[in-house]
Short mmCIF file of C-alpha atoms and ligand atoms in Angstrom, two decimals:
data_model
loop_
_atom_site.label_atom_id
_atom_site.label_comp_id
_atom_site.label_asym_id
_atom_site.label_seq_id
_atom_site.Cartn_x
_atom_site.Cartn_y
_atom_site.Cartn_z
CA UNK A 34 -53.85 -16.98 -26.56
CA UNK A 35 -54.38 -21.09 -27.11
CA UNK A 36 -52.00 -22.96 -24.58
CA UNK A 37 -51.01 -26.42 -25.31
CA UNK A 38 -52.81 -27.71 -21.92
CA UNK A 39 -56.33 -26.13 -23.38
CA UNK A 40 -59.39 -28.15 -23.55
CA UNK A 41 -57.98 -30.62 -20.39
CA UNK A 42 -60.15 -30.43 -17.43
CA UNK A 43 -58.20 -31.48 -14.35
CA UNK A 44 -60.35 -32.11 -10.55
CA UNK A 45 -57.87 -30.30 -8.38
CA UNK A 46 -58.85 -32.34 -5.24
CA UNK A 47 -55.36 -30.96 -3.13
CA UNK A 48 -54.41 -28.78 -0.34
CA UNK A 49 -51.20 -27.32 1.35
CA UNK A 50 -48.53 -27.58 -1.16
CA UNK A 51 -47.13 -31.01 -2.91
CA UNK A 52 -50.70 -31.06 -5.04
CA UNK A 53 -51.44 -27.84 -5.30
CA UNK A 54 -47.90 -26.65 -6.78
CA UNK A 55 -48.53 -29.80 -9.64
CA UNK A 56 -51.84 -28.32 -10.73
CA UNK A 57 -51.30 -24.52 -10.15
CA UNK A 58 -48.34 -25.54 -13.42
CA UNK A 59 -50.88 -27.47 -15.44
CA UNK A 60 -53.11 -24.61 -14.91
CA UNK A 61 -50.17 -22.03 -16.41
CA UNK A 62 -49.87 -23.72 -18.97
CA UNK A 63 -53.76 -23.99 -20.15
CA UNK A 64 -55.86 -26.74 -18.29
CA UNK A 65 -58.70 -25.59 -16.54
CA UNK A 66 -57.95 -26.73 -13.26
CA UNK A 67 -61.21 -26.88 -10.65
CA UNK A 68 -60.26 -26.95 -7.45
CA UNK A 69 -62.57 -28.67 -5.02
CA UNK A 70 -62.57 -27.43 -1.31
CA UNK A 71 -64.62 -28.24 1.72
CA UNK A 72 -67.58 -25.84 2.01
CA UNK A 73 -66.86 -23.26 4.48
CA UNK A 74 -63.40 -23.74 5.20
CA UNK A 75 -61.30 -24.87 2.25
CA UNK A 76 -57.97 -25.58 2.14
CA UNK A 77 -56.08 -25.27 5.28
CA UNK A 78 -53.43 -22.64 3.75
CA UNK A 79 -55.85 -20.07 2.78
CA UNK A 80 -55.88 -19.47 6.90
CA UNK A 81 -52.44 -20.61 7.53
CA UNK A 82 -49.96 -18.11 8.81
CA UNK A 83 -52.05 -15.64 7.74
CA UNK A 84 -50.46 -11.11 7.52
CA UNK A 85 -53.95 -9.95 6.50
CA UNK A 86 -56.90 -10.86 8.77
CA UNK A 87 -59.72 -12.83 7.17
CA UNK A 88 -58.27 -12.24 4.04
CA UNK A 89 -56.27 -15.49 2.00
CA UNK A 90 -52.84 -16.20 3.25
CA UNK A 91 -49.92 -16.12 0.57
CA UNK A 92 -49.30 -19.50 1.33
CA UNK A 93 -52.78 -20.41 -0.68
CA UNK A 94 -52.24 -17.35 -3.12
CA UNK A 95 -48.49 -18.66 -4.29
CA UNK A 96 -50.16 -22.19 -5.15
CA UNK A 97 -53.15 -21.71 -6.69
CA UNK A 98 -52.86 -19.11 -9.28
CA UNK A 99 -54.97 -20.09 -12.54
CA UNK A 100 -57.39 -22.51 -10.76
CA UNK A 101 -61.67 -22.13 -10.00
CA UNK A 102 -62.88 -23.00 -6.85
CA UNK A 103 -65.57 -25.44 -6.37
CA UNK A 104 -67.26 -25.75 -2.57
CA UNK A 105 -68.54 -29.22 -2.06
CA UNK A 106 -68.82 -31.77 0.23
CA UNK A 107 -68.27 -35.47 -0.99
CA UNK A 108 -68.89 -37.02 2.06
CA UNK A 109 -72.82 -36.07 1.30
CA UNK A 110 -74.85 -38.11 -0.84
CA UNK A 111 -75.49 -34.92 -3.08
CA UNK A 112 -71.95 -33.90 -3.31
CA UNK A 113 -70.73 -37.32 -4.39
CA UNK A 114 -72.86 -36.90 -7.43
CA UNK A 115 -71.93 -33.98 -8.07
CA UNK A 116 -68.21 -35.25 -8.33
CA UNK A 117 -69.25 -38.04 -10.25
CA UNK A 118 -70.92 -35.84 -13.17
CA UNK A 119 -67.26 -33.77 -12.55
CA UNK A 120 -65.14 -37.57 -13.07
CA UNK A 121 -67.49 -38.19 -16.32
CA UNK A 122 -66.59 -35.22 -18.13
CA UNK A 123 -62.88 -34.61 -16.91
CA UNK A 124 -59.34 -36.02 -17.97
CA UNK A 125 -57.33 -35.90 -14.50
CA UNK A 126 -57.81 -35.72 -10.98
CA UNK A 127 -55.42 -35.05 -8.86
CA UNK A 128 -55.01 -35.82 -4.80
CA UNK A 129 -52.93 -35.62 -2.17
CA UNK A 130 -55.13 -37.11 0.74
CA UNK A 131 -53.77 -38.88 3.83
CA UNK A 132 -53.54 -42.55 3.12
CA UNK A 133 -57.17 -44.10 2.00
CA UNK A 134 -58.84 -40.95 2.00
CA UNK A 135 -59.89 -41.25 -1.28
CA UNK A 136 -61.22 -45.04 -1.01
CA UNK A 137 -63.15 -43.99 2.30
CA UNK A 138 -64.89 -41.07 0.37
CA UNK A 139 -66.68 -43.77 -2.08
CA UNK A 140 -63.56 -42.85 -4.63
CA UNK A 141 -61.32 -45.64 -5.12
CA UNK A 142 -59.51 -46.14 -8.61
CA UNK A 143 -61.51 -49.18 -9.63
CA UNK A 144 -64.86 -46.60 -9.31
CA UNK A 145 -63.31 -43.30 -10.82
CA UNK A 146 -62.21 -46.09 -13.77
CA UNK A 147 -65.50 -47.09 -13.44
CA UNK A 148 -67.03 -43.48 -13.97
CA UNK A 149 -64.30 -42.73 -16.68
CA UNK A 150 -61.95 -45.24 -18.28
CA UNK A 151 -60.28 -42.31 -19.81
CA UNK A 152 -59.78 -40.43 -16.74
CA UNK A 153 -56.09 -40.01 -15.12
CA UNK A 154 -55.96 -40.25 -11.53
CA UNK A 155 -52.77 -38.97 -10.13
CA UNK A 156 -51.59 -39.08 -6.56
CA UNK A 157 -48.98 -38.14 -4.07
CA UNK A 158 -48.20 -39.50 -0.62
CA UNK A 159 -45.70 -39.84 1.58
CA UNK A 160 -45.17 -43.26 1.20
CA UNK A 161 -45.78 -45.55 -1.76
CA UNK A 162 -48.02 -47.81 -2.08
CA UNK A 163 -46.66 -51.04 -0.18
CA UNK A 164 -43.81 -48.90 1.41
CA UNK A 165 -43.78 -50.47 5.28
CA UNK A 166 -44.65 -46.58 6.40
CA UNK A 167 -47.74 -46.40 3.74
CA UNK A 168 -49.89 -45.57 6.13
CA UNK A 169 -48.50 -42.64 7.12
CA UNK A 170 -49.30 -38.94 6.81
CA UNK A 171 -46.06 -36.92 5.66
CA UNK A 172 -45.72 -33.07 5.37
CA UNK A 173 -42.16 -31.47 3.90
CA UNK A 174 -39.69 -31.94 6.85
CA UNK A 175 -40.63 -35.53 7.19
CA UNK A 176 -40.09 -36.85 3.44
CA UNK A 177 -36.73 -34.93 3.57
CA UNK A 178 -36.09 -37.07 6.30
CA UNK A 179 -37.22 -40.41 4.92
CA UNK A 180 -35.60 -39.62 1.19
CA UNK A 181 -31.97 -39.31 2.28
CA UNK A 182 -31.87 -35.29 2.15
CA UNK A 183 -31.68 -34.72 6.19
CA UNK A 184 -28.79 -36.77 6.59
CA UNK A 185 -26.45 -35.98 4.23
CA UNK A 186 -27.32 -32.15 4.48
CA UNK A 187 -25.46 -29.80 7.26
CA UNK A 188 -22.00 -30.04 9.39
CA UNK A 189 -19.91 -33.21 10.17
CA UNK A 190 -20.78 -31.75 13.95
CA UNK A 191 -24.40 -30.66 14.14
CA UNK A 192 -27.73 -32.74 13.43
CA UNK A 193 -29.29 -33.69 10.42
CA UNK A 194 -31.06 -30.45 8.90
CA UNK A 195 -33.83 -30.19 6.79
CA UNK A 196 -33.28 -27.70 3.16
CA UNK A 197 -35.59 -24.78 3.19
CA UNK A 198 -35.95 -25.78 -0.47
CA UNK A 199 -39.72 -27.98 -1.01
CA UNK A 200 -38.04 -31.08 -1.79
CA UNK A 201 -41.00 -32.56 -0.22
CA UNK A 202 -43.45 -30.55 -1.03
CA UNK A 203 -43.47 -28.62 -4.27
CA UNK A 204 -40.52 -30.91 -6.11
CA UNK A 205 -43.17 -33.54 -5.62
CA UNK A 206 -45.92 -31.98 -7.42
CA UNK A 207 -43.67 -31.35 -10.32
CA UNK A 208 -42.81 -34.81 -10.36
CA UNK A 209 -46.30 -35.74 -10.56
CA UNK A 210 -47.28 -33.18 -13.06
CA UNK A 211 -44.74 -35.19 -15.35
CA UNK A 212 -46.52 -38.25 -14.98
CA UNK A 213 -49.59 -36.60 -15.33
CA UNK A 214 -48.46 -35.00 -18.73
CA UNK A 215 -46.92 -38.34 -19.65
CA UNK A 216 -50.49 -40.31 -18.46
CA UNK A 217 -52.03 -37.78 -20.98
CA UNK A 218 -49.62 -38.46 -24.01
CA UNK A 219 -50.13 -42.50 -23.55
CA UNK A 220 -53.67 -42.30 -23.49
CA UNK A 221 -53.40 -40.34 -26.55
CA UNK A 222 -52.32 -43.63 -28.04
CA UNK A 223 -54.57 -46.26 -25.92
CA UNK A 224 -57.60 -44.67 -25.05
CA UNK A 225 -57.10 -45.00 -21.70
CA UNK A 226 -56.79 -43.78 -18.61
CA UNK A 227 -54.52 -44.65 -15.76
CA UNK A 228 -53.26 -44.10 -12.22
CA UNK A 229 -50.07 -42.19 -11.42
CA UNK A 230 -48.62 -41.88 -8.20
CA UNK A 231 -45.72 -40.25 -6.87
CA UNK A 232 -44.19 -40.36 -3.20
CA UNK A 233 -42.69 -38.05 -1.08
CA UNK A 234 -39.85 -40.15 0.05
CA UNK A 235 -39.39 -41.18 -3.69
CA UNK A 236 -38.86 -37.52 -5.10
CA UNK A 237 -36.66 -36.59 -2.30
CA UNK A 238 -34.71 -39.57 -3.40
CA UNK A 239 -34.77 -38.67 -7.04
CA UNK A 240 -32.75 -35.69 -6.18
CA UNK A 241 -29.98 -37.27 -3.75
CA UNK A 242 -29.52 -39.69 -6.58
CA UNK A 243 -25.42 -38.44 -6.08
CA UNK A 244 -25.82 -39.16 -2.16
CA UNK A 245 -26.62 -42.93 -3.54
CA UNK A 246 -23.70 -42.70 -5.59
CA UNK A 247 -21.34 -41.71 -2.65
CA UNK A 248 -23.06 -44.79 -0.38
CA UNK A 249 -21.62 -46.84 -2.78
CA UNK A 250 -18.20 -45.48 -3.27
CA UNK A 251 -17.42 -45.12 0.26
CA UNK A 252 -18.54 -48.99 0.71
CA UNK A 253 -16.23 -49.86 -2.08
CA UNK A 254 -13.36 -47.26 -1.30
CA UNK A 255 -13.54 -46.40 2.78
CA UNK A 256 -13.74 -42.40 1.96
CA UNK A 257 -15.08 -39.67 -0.30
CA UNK A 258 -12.40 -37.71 -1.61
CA UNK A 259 -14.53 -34.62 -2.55
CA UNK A 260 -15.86 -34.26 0.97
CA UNK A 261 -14.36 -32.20 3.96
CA UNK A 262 -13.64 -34.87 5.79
CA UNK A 263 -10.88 -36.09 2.91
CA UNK A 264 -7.98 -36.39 3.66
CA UNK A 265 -7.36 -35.63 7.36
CA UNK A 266 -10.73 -36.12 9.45
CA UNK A 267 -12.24 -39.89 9.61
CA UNK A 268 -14.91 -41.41 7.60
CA UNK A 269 -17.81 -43.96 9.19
CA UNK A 270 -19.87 -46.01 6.77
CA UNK A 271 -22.12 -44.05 5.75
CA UNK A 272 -22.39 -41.03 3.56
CA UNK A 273 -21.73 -37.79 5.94
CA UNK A 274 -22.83 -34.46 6.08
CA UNK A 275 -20.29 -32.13 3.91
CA UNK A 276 -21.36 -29.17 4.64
CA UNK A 277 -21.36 -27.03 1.86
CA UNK A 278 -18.70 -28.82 -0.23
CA UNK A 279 -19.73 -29.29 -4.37
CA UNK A 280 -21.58 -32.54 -5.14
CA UNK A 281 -19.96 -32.81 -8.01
CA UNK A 282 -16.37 -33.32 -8.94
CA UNK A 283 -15.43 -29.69 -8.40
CA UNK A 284 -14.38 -28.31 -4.98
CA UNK A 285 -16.21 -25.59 -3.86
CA UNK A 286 -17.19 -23.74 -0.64
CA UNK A 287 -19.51 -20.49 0.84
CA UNK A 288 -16.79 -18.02 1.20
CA UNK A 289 -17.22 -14.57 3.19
CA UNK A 290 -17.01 -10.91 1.36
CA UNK A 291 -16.91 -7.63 2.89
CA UNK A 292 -19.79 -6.67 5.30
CA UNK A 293 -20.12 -10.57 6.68
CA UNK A 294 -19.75 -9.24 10.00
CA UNK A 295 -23.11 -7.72 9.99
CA UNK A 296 -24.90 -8.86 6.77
CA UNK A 297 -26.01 -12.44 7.36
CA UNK A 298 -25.66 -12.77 3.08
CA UNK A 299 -22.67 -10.77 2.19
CA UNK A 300 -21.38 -14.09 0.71
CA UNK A 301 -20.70 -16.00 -2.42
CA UNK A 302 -20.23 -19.77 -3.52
CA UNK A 303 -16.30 -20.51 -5.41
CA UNK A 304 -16.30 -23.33 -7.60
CA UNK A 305 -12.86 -24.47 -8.64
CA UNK A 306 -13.06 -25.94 -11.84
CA UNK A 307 -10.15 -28.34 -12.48
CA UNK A 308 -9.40 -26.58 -15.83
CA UNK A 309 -10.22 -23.41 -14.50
CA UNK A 310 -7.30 -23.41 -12.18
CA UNK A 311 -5.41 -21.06 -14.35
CA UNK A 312 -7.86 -18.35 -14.30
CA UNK A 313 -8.55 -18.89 -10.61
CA UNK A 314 -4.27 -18.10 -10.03
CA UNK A 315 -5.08 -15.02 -12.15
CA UNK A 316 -8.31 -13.56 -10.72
CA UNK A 317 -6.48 -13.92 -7.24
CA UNK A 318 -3.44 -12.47 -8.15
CA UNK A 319 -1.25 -15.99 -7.57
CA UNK A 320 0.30 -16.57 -10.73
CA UNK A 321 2.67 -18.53 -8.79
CA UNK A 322 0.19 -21.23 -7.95
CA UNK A 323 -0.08 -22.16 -11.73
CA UNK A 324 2.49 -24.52 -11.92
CA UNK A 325 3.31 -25.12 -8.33
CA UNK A 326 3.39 -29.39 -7.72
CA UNK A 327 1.06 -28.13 -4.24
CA UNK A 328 -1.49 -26.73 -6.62
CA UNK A 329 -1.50 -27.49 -9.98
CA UNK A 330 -3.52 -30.69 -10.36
CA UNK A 331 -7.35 -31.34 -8.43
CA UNK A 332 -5.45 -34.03 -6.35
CA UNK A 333 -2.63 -32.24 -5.04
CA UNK A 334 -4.85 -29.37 -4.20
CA UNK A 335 -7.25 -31.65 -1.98
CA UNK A 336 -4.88 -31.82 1.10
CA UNK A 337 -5.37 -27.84 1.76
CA UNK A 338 -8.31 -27.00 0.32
CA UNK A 339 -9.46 -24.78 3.39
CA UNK A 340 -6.03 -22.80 2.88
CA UNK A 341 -7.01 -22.07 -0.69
CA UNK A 342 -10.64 -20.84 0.44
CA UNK A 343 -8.84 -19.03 3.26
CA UNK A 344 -6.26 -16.87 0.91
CA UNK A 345 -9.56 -16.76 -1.50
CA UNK A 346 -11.63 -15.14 1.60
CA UNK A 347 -8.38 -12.78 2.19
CA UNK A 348 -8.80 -11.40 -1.65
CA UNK A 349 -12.48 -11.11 -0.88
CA UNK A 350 -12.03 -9.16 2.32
CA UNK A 351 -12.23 -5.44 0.82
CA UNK A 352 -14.84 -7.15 -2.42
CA UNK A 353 -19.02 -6.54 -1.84
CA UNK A 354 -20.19 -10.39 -3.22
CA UNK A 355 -21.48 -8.56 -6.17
CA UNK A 356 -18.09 -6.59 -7.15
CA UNK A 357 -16.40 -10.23 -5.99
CA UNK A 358 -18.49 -12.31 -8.76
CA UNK A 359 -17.87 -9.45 -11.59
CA UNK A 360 -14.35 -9.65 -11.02
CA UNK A 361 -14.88 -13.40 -11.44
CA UNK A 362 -17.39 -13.74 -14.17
CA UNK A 363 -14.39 -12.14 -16.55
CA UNK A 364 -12.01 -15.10 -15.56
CA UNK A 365 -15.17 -18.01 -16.29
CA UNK A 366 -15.51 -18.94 -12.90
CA UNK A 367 -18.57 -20.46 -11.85
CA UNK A 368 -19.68 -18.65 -8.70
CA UNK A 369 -22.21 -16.53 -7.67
CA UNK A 370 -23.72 -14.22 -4.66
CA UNK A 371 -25.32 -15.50 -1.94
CA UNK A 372 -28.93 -13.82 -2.45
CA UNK A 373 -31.64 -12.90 0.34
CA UNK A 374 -34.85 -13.77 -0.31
CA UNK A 375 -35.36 -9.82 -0.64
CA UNK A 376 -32.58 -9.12 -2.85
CA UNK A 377 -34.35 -12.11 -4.93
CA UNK A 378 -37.67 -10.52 -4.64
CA UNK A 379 -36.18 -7.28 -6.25
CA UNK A 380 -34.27 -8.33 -8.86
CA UNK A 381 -34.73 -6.77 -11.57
CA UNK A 382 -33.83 -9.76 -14.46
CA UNK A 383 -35.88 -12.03 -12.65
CA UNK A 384 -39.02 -10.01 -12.82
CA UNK A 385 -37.92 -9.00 -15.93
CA UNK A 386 -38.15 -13.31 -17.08
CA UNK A 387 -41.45 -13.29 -15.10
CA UNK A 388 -40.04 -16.05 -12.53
CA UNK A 389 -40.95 -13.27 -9.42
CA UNK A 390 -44.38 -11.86 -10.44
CA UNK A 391 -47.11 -9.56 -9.41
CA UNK A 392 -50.37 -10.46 -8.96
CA UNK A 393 -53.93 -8.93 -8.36
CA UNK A 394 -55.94 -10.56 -6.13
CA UNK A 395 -59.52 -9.70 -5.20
CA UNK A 396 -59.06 -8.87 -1.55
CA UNK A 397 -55.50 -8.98 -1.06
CA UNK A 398 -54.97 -6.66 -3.60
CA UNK A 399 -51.24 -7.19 -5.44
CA UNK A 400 -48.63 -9.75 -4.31
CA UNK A 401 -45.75 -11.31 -5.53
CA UNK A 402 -45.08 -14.85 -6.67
CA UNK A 403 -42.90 -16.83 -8.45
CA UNK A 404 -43.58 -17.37 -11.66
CA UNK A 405 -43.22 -20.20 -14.30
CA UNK A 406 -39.42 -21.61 -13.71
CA UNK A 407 -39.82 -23.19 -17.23
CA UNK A 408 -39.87 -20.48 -20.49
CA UNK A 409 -40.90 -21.36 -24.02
CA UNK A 410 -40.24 -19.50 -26.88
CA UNK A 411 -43.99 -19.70 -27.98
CA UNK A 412 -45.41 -19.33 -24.47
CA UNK A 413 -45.30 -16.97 -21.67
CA UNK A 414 -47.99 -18.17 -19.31
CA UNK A 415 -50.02 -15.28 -17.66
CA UNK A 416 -50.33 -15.91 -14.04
CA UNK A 417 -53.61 -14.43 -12.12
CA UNK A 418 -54.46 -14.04 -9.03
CA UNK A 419 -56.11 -17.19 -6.73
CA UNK A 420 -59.68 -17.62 -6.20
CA UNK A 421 -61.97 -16.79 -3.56
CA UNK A 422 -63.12 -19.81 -1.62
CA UNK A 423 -66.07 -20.93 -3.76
CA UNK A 424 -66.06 -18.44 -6.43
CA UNK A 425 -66.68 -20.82 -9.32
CA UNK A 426 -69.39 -22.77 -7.85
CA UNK A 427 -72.16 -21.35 -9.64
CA UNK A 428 -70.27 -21.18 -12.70
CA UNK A 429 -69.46 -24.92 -12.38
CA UNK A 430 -72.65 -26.58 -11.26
CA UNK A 431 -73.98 -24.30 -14.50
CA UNK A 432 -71.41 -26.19 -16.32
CA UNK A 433 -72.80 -29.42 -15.12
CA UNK A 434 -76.57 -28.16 -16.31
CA UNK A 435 -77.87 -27.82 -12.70
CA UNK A 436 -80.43 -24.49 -12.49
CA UNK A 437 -80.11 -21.38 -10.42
CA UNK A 438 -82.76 -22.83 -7.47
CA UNK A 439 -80.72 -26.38 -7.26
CA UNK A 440 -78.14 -24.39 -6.83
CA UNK A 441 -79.68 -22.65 -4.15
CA UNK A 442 -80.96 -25.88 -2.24
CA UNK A 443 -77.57 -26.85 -2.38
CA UNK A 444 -75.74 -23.60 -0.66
CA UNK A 445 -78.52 -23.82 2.02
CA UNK A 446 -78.02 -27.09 2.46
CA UNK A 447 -74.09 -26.70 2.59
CA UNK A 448 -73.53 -29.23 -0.49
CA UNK A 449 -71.62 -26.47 -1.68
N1 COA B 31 -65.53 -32.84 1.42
C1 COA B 31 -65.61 -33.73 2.42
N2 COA B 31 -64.52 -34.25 3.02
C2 COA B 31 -63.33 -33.84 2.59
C3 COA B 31 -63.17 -32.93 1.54
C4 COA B 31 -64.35 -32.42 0.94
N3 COA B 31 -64.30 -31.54 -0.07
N4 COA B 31 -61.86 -32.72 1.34
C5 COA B 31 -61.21 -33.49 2.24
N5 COA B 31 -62.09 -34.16 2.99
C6 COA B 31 -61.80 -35.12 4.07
C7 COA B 31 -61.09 -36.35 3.60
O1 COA B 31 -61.96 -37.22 2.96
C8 COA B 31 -60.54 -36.87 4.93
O2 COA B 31 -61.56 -37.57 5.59
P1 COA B 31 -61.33 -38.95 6.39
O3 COA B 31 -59.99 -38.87 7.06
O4 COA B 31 -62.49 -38.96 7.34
O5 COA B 31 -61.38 -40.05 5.43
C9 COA B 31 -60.29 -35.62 5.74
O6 COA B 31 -60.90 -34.55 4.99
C10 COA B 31 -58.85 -35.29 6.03
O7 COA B 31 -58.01 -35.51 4.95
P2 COA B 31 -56.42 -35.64 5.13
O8 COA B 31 -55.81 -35.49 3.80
O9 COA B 31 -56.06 -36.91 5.82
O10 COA B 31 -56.07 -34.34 6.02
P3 COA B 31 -55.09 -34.12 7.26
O11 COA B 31 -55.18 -32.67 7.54
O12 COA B 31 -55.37 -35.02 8.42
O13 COA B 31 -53.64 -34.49 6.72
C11 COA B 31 -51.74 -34.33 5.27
C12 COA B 31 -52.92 -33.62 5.94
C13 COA B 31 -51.09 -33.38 4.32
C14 COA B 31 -50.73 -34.79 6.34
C15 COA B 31 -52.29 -35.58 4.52
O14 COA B 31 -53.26 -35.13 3.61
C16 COA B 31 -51.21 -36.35 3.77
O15 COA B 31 -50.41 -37.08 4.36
N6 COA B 31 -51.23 -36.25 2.44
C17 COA B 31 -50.34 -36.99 1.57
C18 COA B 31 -48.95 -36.43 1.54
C19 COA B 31 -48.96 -34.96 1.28
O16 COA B 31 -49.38 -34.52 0.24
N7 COA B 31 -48.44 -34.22 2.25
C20 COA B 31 -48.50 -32.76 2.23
C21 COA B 31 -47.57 -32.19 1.39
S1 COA B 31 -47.73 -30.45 1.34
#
């Protein structure tokens, strides 16, 4: 099958997650991603957190799908030209080094530019570039922290709290694989290549955009009259944690089913829709409520919001989360169960979409992963298993023209 991303060649020169989630998608999709490790030990995740000895961890497996592996060091003289030859012939190469990694290898933009004017060099740090932190070095928990997530996720009475969700991490790379897609589409019209860099903090940001928005309103207006904390608890000046109120203009809250006394998940998420009210009186059996001055507008409602989620939680009481939700998927409402990450990994419509997939893998044999989040009606991407650390070497330096006994001089002398 031709995929739309055939015929790009992308240097894959990332580790742990934010980089490798970006060009495990391009790879879906059709580029032929080569992903350059250190000889001998690779990226850190293939031995991170490891539930098969000396066999690749799932953390490597679930981000590199799709992708060749190429040993080689760049730090020797040998290695560097082999990366050059790589930069000559390729369209993109993606990185997500500490700070000045890069420029201390010998690889700074003005020398890959240099090497290729075409070539795309794309980049993620923590930081960006002339940020007062740039010189930092950022994993997941951190960005969330420095993009506006931690503190505006959690209770009004507990700490700041990080998502389990890769804001950080793999919402990154995706950001980065849209400037690397857009990078491609404007050199289609200039010839040229250019650099593309995304930051942790600024992705995190992207998504609290609304937490910006309620900075501003409670500057200009002293509360936030979606939040818990509206109307009866106090408001400081800055945007507080809600909980698990809606972000939006709709009310909503994590409300317990039957079985929450020992099943950690046996909940769901209520929405109440302003013009979904109706329904809402109906599903619960409170016709009353309809037209009722306490409850029949979004406003009057606010004051005892927690008493409506309370009489909701008293219909749910005898309800499983999934009978609660089919009850309420006939009345519109938007809601839905709280899922494990087990119940996720066995549902049946989401294998059936390919977004939880099986995979072979050499050693491992068969593992699950989550598949391509975005469908196409002329595409379904097929996703294979990771490489072996160095698998593609041969193949590659072949590529590149070298012959089977440079190859050899340059195993034994741990080039690659
Ligand atoms: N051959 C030779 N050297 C290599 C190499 C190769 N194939 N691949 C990497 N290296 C070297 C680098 O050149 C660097 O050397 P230097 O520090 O002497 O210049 C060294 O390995 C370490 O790289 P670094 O990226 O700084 O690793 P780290 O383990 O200290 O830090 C991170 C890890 C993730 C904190 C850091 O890479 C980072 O902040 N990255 C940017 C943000 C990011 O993506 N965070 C992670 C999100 S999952």
């Amino acid at each position: 099958m031709t995929l739309p991303l055939n015929g790009i060649k992308i240097i894959d020169f990332t580790h742990v997650q934010a980089g490798p989630a970006c060009t495990q998608l391009l790879a879906w999709f059709g580029a032929d991603v080569i992903k350059v490790e250190r000889p001998g030990s690779g990226d850190v995740t293939r031995t991170q957190l490891r539930d098969i000895p000396d066999v690749d961890a799932l953390y490597f497996t679930m981000l590199n799908s799709n992708k060749r592996s190429l040993t080689l060091d760049t730090k020797k003289p040998d290695g560097k030209k082999i990366l050059e030859q790589l930069i000559r012939e390729s369209d993109v190469l993606v990185e997500n080094f500490g700070p000045g990694a890069l420029d201390r290898m010998g690889f700074s933009w003005e020398r890959i530019n240099e090497l290729n004017p075409k070539m795309i060099v794309a980049s993620v740090k923590g930081f960006s570039d002339g940020h007062h932190y740039e010189d930092l070095k950022v994993y997941e928990n951190v960005a969330q922290c420095a993009g506006g997530a931690a503190s505006t996720t959690g209770f009004w009475d507990g700490p700041p709290t990080v998502s389990a969700a890769a804001l950080g991490d793999s919402n990154t790379g995706m950001h980065l694989a849209i400037g690397i897609l857009t990078a491609i589409i404007g050199r289609q019209q200039t010839g040229k290549g250019q650099k593309v860099a995304v930051s942790m903090q600024d992705a995190v940001l992207n998504l609290c955009r609304v937490k910006l928005r309620d900075q501003q309103r409670l500057d200009r207006l002293g509360f936030l009259e979606e939040y818990p904390q509206y109307p009866h608890g106090e408001f400081s000046d800055v945007v507080p944690r809600g909980g698990n109120a809606g972000g939006g203009g709709q009310p909503g809250w994590v409300l317990k089913c039957k079985g929450w006394e020992t099943d950690p998940n046996a909940y769901i998420y209520f929405t109440i829709q302003g013009h979904a009210w109706e329904p809402i009186c109906k599903a619960l059996g409170k016709p009353e409520w309809i037209s009722d001055p306490n409850y029949s507008t979004a406003k009057a409602r606010q004051p005892h919001i927690f008493d409506i989620f309370k009489t909701i939680e008293e219909w749910l009481a005898d309800k499983t989360k999934y009978e609660a939700v089919d009850i309420l998927r006939k009345f519109d409402i938007p809601c839905s169960p709280v899922l494990s990450m087990k119940e996720i990994a066995e549902d049946p419509s989401l294998r059936a979409s390919g977004s939880i997939t099986e995979v072979p893998h050499k050693e491992r044999g068969s593992y699950l992963t989550v598949g391509s989040p975005i469908k196409f009606s002329d595409l379904k991407p097929e996703i294979t298993g990771s490489p072996l650390l160095g698998e593609h070497s041969e193949e590659v330096l072949a590529g590149l023209g070298y012959a089977a006994e440079d190859i050899k001089r340059l195993r034994e002398s741990q080039v690659i």
